[in-house]
Short mmCIF file of C-alpha atoms in Angstrom, two decimals:
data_model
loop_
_atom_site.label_atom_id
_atom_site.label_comp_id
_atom_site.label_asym_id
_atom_site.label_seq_id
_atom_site.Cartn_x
_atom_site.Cartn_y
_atom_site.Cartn_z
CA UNK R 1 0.00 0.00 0.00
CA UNK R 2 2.65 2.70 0.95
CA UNK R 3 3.84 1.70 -2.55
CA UNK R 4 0.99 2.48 -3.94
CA UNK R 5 0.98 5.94 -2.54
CA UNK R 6 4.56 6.39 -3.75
CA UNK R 7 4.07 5.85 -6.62
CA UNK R 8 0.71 7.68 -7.12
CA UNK R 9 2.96 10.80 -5.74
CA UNK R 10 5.33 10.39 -8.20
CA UNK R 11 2.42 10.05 -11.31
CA UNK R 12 1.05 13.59 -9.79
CA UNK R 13 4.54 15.02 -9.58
CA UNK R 14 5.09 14.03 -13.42
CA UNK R 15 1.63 15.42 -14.43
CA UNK R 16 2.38 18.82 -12.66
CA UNK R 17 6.20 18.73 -14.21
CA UNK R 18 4.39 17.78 -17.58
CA UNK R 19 1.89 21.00 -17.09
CA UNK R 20 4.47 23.42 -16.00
CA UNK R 21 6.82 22.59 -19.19
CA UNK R 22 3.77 23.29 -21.69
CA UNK R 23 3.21 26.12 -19.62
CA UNK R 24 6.55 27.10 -20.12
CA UNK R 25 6.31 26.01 -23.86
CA UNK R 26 3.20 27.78 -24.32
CA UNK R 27 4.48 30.89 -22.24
CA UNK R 28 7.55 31.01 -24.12
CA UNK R 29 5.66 31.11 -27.71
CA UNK R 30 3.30 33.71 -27.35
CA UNK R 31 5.26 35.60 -25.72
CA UNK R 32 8.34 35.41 -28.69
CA UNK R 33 4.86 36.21 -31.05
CA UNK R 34 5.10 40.07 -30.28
CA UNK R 35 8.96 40.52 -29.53
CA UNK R 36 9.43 39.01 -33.08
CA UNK R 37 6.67 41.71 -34.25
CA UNK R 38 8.56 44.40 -32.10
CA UNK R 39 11.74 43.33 -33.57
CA UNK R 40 10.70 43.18 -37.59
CA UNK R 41 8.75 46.67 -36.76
CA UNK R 42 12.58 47.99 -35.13
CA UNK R 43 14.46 46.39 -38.79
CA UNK R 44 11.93 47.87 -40.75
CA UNK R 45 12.26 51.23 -39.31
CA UNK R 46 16.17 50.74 -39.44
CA UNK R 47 15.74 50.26 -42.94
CA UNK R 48 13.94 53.87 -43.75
CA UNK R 49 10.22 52.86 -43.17
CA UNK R 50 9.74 55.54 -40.55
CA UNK R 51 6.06 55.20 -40.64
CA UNK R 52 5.68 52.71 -39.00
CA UNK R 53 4.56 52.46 -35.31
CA UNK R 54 4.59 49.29 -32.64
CA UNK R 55 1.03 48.13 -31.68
CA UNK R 56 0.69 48.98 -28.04
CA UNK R 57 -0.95 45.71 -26.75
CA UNK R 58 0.29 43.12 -25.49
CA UNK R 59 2.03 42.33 -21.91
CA UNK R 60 3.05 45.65 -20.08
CA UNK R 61 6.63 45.64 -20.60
CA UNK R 62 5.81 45.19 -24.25
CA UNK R 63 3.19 47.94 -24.39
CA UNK R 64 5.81 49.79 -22.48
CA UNK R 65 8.57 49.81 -24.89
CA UNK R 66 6.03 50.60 -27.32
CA UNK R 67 5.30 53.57 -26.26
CA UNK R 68 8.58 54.92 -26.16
CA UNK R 69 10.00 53.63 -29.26
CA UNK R 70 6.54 55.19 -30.75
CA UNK R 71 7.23 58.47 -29.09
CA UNK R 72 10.68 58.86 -30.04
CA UNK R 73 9.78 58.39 -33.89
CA UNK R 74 6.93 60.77 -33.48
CA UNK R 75 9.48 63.38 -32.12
CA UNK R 76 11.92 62.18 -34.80
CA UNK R 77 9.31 62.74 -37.46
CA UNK R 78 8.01 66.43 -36.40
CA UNK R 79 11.68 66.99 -36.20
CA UNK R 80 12.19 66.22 -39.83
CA UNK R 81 8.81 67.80 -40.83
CA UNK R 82 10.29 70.85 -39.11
CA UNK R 83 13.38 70.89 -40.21
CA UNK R 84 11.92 70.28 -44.23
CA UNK R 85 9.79 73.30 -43.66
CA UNK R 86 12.26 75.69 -42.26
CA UNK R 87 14.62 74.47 -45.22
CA UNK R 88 11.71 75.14 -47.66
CA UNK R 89 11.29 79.16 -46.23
CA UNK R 90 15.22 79.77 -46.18
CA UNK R 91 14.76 79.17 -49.57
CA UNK R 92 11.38 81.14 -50.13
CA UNK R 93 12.90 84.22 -48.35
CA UNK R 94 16.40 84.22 -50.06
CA UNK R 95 15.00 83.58 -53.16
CA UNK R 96 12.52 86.60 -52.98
CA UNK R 97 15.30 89.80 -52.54
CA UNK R 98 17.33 87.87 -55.79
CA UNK R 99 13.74 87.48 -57.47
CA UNK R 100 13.26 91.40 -56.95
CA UNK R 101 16.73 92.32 -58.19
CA UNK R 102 16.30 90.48 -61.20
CA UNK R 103 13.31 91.53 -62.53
CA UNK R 104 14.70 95.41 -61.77
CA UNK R 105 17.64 94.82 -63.42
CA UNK R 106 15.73 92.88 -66.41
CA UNK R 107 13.68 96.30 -66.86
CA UNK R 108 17.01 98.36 -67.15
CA UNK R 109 18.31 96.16 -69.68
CA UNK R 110 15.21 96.82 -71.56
CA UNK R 111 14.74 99.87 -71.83
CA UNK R 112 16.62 102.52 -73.86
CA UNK R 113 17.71 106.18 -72.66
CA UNK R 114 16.73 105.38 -69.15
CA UNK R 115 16.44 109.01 -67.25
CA UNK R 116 19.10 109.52 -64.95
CA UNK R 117 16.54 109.51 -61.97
CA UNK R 118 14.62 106.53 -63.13
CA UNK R 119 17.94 104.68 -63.55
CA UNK R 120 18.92 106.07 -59.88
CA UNK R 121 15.28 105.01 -58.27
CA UNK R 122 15.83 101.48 -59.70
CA UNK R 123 19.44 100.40 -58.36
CA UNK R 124 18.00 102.66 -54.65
CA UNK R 125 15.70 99.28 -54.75
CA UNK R 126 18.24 97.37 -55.72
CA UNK R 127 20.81 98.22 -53.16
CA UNK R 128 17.25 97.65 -50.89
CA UNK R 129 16.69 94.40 -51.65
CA UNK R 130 20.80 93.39 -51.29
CA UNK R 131 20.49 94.92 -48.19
CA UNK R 132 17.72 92.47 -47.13
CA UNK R 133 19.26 89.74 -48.06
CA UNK R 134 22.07 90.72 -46.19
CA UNK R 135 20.21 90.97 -42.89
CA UNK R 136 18.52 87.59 -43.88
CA UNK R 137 21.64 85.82 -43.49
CA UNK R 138 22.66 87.97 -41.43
CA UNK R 139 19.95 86.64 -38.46
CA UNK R 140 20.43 82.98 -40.14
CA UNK R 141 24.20 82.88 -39.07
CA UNK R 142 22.84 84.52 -35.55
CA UNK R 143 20.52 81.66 -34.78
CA UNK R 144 23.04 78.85 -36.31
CA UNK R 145 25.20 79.78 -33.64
CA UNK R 146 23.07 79.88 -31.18
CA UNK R 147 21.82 76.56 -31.89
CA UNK R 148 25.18 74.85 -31.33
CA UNK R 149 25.85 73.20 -28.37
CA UNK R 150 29.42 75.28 -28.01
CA UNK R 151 27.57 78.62 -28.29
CA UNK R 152 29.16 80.87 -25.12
CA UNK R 153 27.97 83.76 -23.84
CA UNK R 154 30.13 86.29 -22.40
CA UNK R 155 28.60 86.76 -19.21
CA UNK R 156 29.75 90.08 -17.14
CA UNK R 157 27.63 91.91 -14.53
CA UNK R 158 25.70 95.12 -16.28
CA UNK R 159 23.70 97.68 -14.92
CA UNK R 160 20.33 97.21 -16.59
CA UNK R 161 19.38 100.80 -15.91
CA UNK R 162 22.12 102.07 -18.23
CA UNK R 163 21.69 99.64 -20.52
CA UNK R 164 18.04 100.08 -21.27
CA UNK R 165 18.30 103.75 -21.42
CA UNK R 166 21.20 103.50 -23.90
CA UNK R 167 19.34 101.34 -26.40
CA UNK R 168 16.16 103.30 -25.52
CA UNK R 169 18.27 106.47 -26.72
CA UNK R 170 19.58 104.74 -29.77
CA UNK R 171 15.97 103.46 -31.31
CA UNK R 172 14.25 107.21 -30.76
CA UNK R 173 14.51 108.38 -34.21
CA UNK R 174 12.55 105.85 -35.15
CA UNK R 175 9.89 106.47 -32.67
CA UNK R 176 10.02 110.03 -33.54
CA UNK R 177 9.61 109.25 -37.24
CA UNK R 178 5.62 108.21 -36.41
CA UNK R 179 5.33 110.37 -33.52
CA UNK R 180 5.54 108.07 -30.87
CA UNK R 181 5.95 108.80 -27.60
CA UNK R 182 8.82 106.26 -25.51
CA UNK R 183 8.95 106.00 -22.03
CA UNK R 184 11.28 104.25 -19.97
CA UNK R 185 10.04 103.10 -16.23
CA UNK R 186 12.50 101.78 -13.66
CA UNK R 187 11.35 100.50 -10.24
CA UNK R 188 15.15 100.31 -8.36
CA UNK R 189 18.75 99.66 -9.46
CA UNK R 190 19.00 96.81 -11.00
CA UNK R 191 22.42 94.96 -11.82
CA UNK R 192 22.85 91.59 -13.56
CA UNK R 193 24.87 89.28 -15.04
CA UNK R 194 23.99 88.95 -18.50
CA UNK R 195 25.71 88.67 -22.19
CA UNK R 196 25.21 92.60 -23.00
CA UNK R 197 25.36 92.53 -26.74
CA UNK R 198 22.63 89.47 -26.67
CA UNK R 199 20.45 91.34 -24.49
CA UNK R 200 20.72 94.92 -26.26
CA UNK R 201 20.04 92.90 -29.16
CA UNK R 202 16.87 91.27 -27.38
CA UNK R 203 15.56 94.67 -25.74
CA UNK R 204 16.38 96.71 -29.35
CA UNK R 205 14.32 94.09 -31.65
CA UNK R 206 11.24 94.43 -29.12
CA UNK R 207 11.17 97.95 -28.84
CA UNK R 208 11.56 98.33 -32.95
CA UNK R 209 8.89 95.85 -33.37
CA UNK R 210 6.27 97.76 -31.15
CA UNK R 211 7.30 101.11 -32.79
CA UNK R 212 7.08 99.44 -35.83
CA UNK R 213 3.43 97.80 -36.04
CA UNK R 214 2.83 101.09 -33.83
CA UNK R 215 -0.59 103.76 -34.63
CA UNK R 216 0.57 106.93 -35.35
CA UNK R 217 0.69 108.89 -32.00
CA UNK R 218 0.71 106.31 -30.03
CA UNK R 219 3.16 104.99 -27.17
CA UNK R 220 5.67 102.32 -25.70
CA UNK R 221 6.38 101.64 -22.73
CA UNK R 222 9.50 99.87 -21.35
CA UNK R 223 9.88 99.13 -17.48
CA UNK R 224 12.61 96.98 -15.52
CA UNK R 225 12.18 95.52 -12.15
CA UNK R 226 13.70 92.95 -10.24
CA UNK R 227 13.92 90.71 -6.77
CA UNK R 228 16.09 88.72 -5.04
CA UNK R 229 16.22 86.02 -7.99
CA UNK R 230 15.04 87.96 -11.09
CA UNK R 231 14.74 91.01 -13.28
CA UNK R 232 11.90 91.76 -15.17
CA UNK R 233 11.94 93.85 -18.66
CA UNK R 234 8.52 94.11 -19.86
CA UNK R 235 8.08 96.31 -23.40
CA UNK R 236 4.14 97.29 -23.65
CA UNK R 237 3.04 98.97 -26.75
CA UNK R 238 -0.37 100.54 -28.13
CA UNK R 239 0.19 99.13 -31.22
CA UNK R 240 -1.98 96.58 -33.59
CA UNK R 241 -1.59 93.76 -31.50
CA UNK R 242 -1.29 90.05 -32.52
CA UNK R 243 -4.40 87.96 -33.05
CA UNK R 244 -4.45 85.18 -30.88
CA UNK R 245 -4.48 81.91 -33.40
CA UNK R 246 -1.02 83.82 -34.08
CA UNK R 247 0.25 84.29 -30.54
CA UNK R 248 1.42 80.89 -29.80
CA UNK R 249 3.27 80.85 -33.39
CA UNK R 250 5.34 83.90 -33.22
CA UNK R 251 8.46 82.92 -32.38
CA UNK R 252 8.79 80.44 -34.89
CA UNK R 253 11.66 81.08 -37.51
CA UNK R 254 10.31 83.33 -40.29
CA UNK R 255 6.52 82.69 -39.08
CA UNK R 256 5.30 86.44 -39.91
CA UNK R 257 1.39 87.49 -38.77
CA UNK R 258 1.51 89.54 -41.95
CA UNK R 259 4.04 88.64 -44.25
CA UNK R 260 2.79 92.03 -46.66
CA UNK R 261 3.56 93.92 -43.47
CA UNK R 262 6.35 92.50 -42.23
CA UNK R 263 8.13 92.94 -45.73
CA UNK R 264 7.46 96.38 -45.83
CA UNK R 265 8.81 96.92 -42.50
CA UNK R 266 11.77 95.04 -43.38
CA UNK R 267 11.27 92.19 -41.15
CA UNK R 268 12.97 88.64 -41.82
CA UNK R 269 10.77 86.51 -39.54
CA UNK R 270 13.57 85.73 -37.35
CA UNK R 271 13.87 88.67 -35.02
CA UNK R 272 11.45 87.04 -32.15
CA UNK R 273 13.22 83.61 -32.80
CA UNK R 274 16.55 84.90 -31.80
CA UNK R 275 15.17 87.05 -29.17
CA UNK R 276 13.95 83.69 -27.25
CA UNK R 277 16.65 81.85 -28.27
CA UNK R 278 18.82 84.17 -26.31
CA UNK R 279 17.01 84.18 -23.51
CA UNK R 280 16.53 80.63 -22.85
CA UNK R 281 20.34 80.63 -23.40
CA UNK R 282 20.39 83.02 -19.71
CA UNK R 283 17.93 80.51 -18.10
CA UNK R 284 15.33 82.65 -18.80
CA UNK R 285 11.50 83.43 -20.12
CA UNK R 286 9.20 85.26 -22.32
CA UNK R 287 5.53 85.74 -22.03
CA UNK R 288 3.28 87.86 -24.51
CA UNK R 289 -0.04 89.19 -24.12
CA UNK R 290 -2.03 90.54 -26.99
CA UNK R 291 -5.27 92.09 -28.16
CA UNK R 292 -5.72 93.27 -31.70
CA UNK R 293 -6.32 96.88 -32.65
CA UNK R 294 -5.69 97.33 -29.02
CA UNK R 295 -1.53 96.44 -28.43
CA UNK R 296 0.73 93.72 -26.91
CA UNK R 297 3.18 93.11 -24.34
CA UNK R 298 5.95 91.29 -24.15
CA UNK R 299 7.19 90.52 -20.44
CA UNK R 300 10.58 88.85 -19.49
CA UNK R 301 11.94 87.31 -17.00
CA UNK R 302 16.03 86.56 -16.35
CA UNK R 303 17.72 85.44 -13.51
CA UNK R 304 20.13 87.80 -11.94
CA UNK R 305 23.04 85.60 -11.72
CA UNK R 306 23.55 83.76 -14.31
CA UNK R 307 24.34 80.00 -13.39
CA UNK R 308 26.14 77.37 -16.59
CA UNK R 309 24.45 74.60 -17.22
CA UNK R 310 21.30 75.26 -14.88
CA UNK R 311 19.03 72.43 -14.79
#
């Protein structure tokens, strides 16, 4: 009899051996099903078929990696989408100034005993148009080098105060040209450490722009604060203003909220791209607030000590 239970133990520990290996088996097969589909996906993306996306179901770690690897070519693709558009309007905008200076040199060629003043009036545009082209590259090179993962800034400790009166000072003919009135507002002292020829460049572009898409007789307004962390520049303007499916788009490279009007005004589209460029580059940020026909404001905020490689 205790034979009989012996060996009866031993049947039931072969049957649950025997169940646990086709378990195993079983396991093991459908679970090599979707890494083999995760894998051919992976070659097939290796292999230029970007496209293509990882189901997300199956077991969690799965459906995890999924995810991710899904995520990463979604970034990857809006990256190239990006970059294909901003490659398609370097060429739109440095093709238009040559465009222009062709067809006014065409319509020298063919005409006979052009007037001295005609002749004059035509290479005045020409020299125009050179001239934007110039300052299209000009910004291009600007934001190239900011983009680089060796740009530097040369940080030194500047008195704001003097600073914004001194680019205030230097962009009041313009104001004056459309009789409007610029007024400079400073709460306390303020000194920082900052790159100054970024941030002139930052404060000047502002400024222009809301003198710029300005009314006639109307105003800006420029006022710098600070605390124990931060200063605060904030440019206000009673200008046009910015409609607000465009607000969230303007500082996109050459992304223009009137292109007519932005040509006339000789703006390249990549003023208010290098302005935030340069000051995420001092750690810090850039809000706007608009309403058409009414004006906008542009409000920043910089750390005063600068810190490398702040987190």
């Amino acid at each position: 009899m205790f034979h009989d239970v012996n060996s009866q133990n031993n049947n039931i520990k072969l049957v649950i051996i025997t169940i646990c290996l086709a378990l195993l088996i079983v396991g093991i097969y459908f679970l090599n099903r979707p890494v083999k589909r995760v894998l051919d996906i992976v070659s097939n993306v290796s292999a230029g078929h970007t496209d293509e996306r990882i189901p997300v179901r199956s077991y969690t770690e799965i459906r995890e990696i999924a995810d991710d690897f899904n995520n990463i070519m979604d970034r990857a693709n809006e990256t190239d989408q990006s970059r294909a558009e901003f490659v398609s309007n370097v060429s739109h905008e440095l093709k238009t100034p040559i465009t222009s200076i062709k067809v006014l040199a065409e319509s020298l060629n063919t005409q006979e005993n052009v007037p001295i003043e005609v002749y004059q009036e035509f290479m005045q545009d020409i020299v125009s148009e050179i001239d934007r082209e110039s300052k299209i590259i000009e910004d291009l090179l600007t934001l190239v080098r900011m983009d680089k993962s060796v740009a530097t800034l040369n940080i030194i400790s500047v008195n704001m105060n003097d600073l914004l009166e001194m680019t205030l000072k230097r962009v009041k003919p313009l104001a004056q040209k459309k009789n409007i009135e610029l007024l400079f507002e400073s709460f306390r002292p303020v000194v920082a450490q900052i790159d100054e020829v970024k941030m002139t460049q930052v404060i000047s572009n502002l400024v222009e722009n809301s003198i710029k898409y300005n009314v006639e007789d109307g105003w800006v307004h420029v006022s710098l604060n600070a605390d124990y962390q931060y200063f605060y520049i904030r440019v206000e303007d009673s200008g046009i203003g910015i409609p607000e499916e465009s607000i969230n788009k303007i500082f996109e490279r050459f992304y223009r909220v009137d292109k007519a009007r932005s040509r006339e005004t000789g703006g390249t589209g990549l003023g208010l791209a290098i302005v935030r460029n340069i000051i995420l580059m001092h750690h810090g940020t850039i809000k706007v607030h608009s309403e058409e026909n009414i004006g906008t404001t542009f409000t920043m905020r910089i750390p005063l000590n600068y810190v490398e490689n702040q987190q």
